[in-house]
Coordinates of C-alpha atoms and ligand atoms in Angstrom, one line a residue:
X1093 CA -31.5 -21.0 17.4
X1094 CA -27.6 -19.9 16.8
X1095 CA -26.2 -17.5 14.5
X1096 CA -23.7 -19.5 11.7
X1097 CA -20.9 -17.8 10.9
X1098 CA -18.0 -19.4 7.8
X1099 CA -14.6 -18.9 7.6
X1100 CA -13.8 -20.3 4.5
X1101 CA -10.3 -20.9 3.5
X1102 CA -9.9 -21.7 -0.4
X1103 CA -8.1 -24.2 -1.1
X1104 CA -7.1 -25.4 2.7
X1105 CA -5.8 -28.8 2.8
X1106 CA -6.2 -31.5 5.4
X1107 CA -3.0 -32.5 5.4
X1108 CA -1.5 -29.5 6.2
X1109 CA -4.5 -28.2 8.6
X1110 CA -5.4 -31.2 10.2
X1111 CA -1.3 -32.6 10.6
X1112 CA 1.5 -31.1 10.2
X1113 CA 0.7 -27.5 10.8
X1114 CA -2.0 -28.4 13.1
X1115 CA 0.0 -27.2 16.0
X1116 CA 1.1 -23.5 14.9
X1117 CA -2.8 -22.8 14.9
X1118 CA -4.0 -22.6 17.9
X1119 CA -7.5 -20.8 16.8
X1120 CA -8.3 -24.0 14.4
X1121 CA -7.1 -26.8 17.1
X1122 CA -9.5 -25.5 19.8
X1123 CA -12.2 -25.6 17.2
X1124 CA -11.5 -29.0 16.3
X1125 CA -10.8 -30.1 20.0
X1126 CA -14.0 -28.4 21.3
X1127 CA -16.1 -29.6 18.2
X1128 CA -16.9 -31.9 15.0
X1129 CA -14.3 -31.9 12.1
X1130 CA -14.0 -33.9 9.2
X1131 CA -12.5 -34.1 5.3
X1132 CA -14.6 -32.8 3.0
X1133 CA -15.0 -34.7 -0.1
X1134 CA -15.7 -31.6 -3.0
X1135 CA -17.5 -31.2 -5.9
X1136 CA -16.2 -33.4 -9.2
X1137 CA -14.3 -32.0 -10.3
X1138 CA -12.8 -29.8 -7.3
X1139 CA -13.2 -26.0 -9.0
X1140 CA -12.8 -23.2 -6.6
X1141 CA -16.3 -21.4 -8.3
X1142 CA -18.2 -25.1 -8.5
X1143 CA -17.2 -25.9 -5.0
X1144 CA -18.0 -22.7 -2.9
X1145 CA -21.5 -23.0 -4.6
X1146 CA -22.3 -26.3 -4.4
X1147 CA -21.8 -26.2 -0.6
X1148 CA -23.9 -23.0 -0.1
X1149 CA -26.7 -24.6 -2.4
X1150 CA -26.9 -28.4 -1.3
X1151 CA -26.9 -29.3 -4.8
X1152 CA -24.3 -31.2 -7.4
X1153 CA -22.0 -29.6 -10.3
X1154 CA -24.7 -30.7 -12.4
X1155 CA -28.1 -28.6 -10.5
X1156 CA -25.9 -25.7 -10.2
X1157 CA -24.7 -26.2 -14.2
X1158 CA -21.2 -24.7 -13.9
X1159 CA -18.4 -27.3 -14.4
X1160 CA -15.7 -24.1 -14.8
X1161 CA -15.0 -20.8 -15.3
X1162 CA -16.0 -20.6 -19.0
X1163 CA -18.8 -21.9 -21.2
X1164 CA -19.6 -22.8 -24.8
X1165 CA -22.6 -19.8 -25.5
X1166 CA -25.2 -21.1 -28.2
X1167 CA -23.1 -19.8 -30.9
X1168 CA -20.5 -21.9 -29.8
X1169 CA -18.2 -19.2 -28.6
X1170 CA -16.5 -19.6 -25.9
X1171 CA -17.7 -17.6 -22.5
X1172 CA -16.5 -16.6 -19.1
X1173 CA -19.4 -17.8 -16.4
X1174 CA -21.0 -15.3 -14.0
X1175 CA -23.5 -15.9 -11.5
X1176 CA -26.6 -15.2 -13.4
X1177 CA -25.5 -19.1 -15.0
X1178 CA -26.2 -21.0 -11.6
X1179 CA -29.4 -22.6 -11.7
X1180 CA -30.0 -23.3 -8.3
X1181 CA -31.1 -21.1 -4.8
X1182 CA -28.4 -21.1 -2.7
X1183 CA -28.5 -20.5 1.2
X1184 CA -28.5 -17.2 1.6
X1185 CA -31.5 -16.9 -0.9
X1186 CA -33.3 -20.0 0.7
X1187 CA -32.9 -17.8 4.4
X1188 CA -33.9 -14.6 2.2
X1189 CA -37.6 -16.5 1.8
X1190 CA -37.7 -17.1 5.6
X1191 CA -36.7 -13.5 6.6
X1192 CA -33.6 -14.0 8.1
X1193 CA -30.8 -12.0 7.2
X1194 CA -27.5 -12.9 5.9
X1195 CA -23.9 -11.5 4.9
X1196 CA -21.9 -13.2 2.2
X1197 CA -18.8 -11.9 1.8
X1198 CA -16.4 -13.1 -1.2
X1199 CA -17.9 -16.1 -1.8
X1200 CA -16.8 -17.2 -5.3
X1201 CA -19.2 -16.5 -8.3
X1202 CA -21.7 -14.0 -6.8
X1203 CA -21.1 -11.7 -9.4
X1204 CA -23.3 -9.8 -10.2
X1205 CA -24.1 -9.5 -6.5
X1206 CA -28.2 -10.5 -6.3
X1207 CA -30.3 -8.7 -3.9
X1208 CA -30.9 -10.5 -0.5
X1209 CA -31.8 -9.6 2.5
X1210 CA -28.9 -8.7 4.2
X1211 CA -25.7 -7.7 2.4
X1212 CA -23.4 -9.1 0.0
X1213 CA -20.0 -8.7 -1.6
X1214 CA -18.9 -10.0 -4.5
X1215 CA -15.8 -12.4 -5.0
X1216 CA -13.5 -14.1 -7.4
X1217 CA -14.4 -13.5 -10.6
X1218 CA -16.1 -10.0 -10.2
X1219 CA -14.9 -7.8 -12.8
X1220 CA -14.6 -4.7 -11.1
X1221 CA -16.0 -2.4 -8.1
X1222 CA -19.4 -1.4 -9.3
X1223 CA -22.7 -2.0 -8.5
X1224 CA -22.7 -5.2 -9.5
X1225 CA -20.1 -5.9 -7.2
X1226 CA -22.1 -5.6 -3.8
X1227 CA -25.4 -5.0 -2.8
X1228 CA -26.5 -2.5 -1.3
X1229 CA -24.0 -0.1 -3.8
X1230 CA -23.0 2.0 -1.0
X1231 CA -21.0 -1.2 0.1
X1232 CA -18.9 -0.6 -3.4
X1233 CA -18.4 3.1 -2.5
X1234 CA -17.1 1.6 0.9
X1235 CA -14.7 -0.5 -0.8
X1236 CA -13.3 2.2 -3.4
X1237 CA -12.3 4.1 -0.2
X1238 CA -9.5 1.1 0.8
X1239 CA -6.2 1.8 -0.7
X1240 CA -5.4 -0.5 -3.2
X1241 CA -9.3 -1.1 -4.1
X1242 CA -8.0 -2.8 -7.1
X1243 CA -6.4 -6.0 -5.3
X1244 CA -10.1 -5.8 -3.0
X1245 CA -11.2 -9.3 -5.3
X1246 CA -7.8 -10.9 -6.5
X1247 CA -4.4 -10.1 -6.4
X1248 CA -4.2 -9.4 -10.4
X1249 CA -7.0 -8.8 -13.1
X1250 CA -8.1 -11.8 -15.4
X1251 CA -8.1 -15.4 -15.3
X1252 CA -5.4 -17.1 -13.8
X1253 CA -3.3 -13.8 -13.8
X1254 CA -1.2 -14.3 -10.4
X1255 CA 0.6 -17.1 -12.2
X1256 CA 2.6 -14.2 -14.0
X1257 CA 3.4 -12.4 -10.7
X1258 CA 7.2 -12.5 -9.1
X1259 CA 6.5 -14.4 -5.4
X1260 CA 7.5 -11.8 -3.4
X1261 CA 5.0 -9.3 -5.4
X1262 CA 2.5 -12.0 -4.9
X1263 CA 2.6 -12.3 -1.6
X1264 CA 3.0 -9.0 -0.9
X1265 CA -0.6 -8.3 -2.7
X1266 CA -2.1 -11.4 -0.9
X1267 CA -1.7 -9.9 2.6
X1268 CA -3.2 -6.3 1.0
X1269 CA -6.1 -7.8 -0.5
X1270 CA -6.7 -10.2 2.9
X1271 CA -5.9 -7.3 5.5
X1272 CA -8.6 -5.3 3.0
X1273 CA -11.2 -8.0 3.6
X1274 CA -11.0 -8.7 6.9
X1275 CA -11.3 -5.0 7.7
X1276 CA -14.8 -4.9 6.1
X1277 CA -15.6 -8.1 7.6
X1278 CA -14.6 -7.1 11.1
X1279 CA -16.7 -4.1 10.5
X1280 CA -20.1 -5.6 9.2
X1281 CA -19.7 -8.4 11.9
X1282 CA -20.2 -5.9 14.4
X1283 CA -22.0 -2.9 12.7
X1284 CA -24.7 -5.0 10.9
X1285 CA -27.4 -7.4 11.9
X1286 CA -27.0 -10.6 10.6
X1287 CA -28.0 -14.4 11.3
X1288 CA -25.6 -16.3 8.5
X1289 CA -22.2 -14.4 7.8
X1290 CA -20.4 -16.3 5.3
X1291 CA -17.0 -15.5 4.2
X1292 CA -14.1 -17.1 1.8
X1293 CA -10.5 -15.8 1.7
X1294 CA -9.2 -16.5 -1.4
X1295 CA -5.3 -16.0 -0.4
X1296 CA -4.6 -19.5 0.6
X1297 CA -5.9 -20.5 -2.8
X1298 CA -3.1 -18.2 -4.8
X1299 CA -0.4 -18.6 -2.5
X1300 CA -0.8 -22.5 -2.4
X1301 CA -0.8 -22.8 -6.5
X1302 CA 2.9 -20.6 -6.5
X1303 CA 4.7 -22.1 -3.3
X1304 CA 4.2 -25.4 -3.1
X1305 CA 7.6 -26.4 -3.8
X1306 CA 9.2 -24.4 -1.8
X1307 CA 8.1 -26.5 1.0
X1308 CA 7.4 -29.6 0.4
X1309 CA 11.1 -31.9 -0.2
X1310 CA 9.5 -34.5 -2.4
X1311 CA 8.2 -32.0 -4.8
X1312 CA 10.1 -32.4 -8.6
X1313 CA 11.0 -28.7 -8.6
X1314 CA 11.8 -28.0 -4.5
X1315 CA 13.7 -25.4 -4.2
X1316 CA 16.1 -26.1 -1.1
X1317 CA 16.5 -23.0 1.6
X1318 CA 14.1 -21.0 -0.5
X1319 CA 13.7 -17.8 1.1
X1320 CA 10.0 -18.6 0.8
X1321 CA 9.7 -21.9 2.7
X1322 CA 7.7 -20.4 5.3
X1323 CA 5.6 -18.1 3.4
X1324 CA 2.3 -20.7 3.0
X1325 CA 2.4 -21.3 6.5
X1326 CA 3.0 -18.3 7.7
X1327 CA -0.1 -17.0 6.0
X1328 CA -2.2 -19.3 7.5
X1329 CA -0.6 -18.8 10.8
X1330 CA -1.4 -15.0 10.0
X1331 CA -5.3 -16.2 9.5
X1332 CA -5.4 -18.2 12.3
X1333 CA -4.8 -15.3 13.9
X1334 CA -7.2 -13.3 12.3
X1335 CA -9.9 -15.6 13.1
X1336 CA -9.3 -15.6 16.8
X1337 CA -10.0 -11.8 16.5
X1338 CA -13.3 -12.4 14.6
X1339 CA -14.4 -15.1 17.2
X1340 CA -14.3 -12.2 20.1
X1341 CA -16.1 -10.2 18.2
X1342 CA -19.2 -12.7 17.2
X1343 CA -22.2 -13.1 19.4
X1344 CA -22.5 -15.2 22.3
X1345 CA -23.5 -18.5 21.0
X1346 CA -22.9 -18.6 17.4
X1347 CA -21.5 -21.5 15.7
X1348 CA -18.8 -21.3 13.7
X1349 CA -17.4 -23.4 11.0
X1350 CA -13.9 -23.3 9.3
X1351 CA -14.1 -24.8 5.9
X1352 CA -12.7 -24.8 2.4
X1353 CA -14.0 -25.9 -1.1
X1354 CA -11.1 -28.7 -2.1
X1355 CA -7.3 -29.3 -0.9
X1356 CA -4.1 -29.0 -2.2
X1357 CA -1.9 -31.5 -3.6
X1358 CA 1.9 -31.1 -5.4
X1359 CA 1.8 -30.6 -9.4
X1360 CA 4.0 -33.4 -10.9
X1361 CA 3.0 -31.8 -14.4
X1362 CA 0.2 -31.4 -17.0
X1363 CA -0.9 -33.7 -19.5
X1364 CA -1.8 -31.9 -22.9
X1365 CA -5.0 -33.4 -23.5
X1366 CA -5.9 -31.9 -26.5
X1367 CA -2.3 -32.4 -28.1
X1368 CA -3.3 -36.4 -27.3
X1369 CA -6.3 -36.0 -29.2
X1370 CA -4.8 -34.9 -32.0
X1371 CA -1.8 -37.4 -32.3
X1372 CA -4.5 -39.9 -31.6
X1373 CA -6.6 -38.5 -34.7
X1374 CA -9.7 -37.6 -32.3
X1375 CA -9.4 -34.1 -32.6
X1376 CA -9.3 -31.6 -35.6
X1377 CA -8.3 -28.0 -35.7
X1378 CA -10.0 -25.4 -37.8
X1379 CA -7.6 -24.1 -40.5
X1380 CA -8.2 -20.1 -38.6
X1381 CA -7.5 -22.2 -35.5
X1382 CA -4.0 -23.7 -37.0
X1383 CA -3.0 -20.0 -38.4
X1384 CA -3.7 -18.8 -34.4
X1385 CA -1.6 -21.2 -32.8
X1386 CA 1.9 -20.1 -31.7
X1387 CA 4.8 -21.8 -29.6
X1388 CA 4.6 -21.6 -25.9
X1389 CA 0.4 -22.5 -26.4
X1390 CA -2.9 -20.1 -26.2
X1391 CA -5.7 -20.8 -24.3
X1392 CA -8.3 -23.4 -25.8
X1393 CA -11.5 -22.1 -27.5
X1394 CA -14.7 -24.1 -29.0
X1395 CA -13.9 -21.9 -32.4
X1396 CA -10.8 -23.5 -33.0
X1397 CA -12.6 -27.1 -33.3
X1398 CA -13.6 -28.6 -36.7
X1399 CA -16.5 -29.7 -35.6
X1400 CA -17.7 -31.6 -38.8
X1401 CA -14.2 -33.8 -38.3
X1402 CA -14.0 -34.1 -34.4
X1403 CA -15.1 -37.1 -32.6
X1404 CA -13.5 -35.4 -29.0
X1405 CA -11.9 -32.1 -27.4
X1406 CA -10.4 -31.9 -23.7
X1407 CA -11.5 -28.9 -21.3
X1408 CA -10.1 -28.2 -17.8
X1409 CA -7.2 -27.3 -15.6
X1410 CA -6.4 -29.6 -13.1
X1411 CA -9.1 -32.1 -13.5
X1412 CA -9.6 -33.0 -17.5
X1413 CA -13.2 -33.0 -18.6
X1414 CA -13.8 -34.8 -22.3
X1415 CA -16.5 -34.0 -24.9
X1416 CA -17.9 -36.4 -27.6
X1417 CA -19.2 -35.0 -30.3
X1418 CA -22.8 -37.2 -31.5
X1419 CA -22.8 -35.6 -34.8
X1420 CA -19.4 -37.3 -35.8
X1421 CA -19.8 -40.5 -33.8
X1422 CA -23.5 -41.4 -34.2
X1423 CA -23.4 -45.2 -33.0
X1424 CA -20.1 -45.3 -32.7
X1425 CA -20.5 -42.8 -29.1
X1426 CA -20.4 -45.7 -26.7
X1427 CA -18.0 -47.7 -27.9
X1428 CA -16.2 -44.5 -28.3
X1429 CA -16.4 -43.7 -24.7
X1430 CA -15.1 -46.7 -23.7
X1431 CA -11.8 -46.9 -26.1
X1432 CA -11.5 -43.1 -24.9
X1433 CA -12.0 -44.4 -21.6
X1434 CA -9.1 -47.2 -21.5
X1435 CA -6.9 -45.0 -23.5
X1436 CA -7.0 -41.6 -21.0
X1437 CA -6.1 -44.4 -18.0
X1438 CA -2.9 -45.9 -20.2
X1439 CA -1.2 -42.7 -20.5
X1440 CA 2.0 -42.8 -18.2
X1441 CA 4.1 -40.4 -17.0
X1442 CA 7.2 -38.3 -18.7
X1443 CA 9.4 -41.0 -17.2
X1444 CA 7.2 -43.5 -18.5
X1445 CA 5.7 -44.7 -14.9
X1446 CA 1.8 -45.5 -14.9
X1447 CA -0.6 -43.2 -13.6
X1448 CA -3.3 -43.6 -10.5
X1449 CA -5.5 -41.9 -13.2
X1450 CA -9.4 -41.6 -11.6
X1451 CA -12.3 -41.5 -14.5
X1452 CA -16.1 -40.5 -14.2
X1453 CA -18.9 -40.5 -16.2
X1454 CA -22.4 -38.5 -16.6
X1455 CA -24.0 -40.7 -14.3
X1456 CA -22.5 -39.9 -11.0
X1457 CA -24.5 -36.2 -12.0
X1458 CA -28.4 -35.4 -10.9
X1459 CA -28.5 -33.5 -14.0
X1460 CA -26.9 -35.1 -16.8
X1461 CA -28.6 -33.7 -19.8
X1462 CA -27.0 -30.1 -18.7
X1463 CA -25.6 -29.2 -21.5
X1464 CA -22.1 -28.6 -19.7
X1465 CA -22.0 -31.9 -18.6
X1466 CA -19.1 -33.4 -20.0
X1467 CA -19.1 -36.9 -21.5
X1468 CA -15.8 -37.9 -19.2
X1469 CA -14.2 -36.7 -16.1
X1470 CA -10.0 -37.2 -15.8
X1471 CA -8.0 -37.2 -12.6
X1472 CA -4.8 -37.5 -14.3
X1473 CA -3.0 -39.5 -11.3
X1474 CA -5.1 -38.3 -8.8
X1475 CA -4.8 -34.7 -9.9
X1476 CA -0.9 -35.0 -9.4
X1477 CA -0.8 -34.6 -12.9
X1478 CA -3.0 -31.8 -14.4
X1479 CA -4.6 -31.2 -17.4
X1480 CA -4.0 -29.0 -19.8
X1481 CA -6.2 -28.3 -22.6
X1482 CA -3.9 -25.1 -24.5
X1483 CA -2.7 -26.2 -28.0
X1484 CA 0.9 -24.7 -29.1
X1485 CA 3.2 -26.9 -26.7
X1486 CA 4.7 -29.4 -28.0
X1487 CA 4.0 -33.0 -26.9
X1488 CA 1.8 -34.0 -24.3
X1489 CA 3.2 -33.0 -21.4
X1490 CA 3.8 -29.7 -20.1
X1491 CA 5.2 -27.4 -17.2
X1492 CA 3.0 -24.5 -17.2
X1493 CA 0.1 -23.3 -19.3
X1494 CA -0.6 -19.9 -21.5
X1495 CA -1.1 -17.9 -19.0
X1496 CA 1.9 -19.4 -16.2
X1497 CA 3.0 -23.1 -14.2
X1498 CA 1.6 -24.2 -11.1
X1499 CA 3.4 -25.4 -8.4
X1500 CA 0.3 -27.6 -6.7
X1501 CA -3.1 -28.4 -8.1
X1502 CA -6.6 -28.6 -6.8
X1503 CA -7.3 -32.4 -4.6
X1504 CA -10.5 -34.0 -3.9
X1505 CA -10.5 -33.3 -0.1
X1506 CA -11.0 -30.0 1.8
X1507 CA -11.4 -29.4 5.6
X1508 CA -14.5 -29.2 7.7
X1509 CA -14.6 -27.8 11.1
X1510 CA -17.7 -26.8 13.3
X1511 CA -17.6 -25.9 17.3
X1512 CA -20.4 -23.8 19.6
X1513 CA -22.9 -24.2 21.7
X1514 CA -25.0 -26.6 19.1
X1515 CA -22.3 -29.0 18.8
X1516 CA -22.5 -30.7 21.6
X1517 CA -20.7 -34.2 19.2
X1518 CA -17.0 -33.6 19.8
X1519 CA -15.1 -36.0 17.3
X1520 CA -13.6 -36.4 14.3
X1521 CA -16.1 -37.6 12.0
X1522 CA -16.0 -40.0 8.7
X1523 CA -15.4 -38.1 5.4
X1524 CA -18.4 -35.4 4.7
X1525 CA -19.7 -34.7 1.5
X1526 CA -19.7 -31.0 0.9
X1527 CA -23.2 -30.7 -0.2
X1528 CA -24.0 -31.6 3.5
X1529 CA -23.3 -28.0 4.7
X1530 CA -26.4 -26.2 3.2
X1531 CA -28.7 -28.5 4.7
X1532 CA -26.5 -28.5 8.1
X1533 CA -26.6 -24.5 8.1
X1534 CA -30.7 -24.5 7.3
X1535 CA -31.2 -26.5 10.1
X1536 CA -29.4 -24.8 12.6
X1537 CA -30.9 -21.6 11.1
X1538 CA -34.6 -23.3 12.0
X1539 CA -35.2 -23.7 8.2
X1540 CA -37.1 -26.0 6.5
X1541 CA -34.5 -27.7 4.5
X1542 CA -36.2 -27.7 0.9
X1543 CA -36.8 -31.2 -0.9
X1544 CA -34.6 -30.7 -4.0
X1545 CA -31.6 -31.1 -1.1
X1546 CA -31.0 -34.8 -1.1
X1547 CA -28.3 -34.7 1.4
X1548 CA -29.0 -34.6 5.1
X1549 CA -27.1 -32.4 7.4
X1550 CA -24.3 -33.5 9.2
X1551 CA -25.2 -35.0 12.8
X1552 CA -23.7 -32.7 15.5
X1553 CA -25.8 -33.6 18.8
Ligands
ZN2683 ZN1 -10.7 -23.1 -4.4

């Protein structure tokens, strides 16, 4: 039996990892050259919080019932998710059952922290250092000793907030909050006892939404000799680095796997969905909503949809996720769908160029009754184009949101990497699905894999 230990990197993208940077990190290329790697096809749609947690459970967006970071509560109002909503074990509680210790450290949505046995520290989307914030508490007390305990979770507080940051001040809190976790993690690598140590660095993820285009030439806005060009890269050269440390220090034999939850891809724009619905006459605001809505947009809520008019309203950032609404359709729903569906696929671009626009519907779920579970999925161009459900801006397309632009999106594909002693495969293996890595970490663990995990592990021998 090996130890497992993740690296994840949010957000890390197999084009970049896998090709062009592949070189400047050495760490990752002997991992690859020495064992199994693959792309990762994420969760639909790729969300940081539904992605992380679909691959430590082994189960679909649907079985864990979070689609996105906020929720429609039964009074309609509109809610921020926390871990208490996910419906599902995932692997460090299925290990918990088996006595075998774990520690998870910032893995999205795990607040508030739930008691395992082992240790585990909150992540993105924790509201604060408190006792909800890592279990056992006196981990929190270690954290408040850091010196910027603040940045310990995200670089700023609230939603979407490092949008709104200068890009020198981002990455300037990127490398505190990393060099704060990876201290702690060096230290409980080596202090604690542990069979699973899991661990996601949410840096990539921030610095890859800001800095796209001041790398990549064929993006609209590239910015030519930007004094940032090298700034993506060289923070993943920086945790390349930082992972060849952490491999000295793990025990003889454990397998290690390098991982994230989706790619990246270059932001063309966003599509203002819920502007289309309106012109389209699908969608109608309340008369409180209307008096609300001021230039330059405000983040969408369920309150400001007349819902005794409305036959649709649009949700998501990145990916677009559509809701029917039965009570206004009645027999009209499928038909509906379909119109809706031919229509989202027709919309073009600024310039008037058509889309390679992706649609899916409930079935592709395990759980489609969840109440969550939108009606239709939207991959505006293959998430070149993003959605964007605020109302205020004019038209339907768009350049940044409420809160900030983007300068890349969320893709379908992530990166998968495992090496050690139990890989004895060495290849580069068709796409994997990223369910697969539950199962693949219970077995190496000698766990049973439970039966509601319909994915088998990857093959490694
Ligand atoms: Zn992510």
């Amino acid at each position: 039996m090996s130890k497992v230990f993740v690296f994840g990197i949010d957000g890390a993208a197999p084009r970049l990892v896998f090709d062009e940077w592949l070189d400047d990190l050495p760490t990752i290329k002997r991992l690859i050259n020495t064992g199994v790697s693959a792309k990762l096809n994420s969760t639909i749609p790729p969300s940081t919080i539904t992605a992380w947690n679909s691959m430590m459970s082994g189960r679909d967006t649907s079985e864990l019932g979070i689609f996105s970071f906020t929720y429609k509560d039964k009074n309609g109002q509109t809610q921020i998710v926390t871990s208490e909503n996910i419906l599902c074990e995932r692997v460090w509680d299925i290990l918990t059952h088996h006595g075998k210790k774990s520690i998870v450290l910032y893995n999205p949505l795990t607040y508030p922290v739930n008691k395992i046995n082992g240790i585990m520290v909150s992540g993105f989307l924790a509201l604060g250092i408190d006792r909800k914030s890592a279990y056992p508490a006196e981990i929190a007390e270690k954290i408040k000793q850091f010196p910027n305990p603040d940045m310990f979770f995200d670089v700023a507080v609230g939603l979407g907030r490092h949008k709104a940051l200068d890009t020198s001040e981002l990455i300037k809190r990127v490398y505190t909050m990393t060099n704060m976790q990876l201290t702690l993690l060096k230290d409980l690598i080596v202090k604690k006892e542990w069979d699973f140590f899991h661990s996601v660095m949410i840096g990539s993820d921030r610095l890859q939404h800001m800095l796209w285009h001041h790398f990549d030439e064929t993006h609209r806005k590239f910015i030519k000799d930007s004094p940032y060009k090298n700034a993506l890269k060289e923070y993943y050269k920086y945790l390349d680095a930082q992972l060849a440390e952490i491999l000295a220090l793990l025990p003889e034999g454990t397998t290690t796997i390098v991982v994230s939850d989706h790619g990246m891809v270059k932001q063309e724009g966003k599509i203002n969905i819920n502007n289309w619905l309106i012109e389209k006459g699908y969608l109608v605001l309340t008369e409180d909503a209307k008096n609300k809505i001021k230039a330059g947009g405000v983040r969408f809520r369920f309150e400001f949809v007349d819902m005794t008019q409305s036959k649709a309203y649009g949700l998501g950032a990145y990916n677009a996720r559509f809701f029917l609404n039965k009570d206004v359709l009645g027999e009209e729903y499928d038909l509906f769908k379909e119109i809706l569906v031919e229509e989202l696929k027709e919309i073009l671009d600024d310039k008037g160029n058509p889309l390679e626009t992706k649609v899916y519907t409930k079935d592709i779920y395990n759980n489609p009754t969840h109440p969550e579970c939108p009606d239709i999925t939207v991959y505006f161009d293959d998430l070149r184009w993003a959605s964007n459900p605020d109302l205020g801006q004019e038209g339907i397309y768009s350049w940044q949101t409420a809160v900030g632009a983007d300068s890349a999106g969320h893709s379908r594909q992530g990166i998968f990497i495992i090496a050690g002693e139990s890989v004895t495969r060495n290849e580069k293996i068709d796409d994997i699905d990223i369910r697969q890595i539950a199962p693949t970490v219970l077995q190496l663990l000698d766990v049973q894999i439970p039966n509601t995990i319909k994915v088998k592990p990857i093959i490694l021998k």
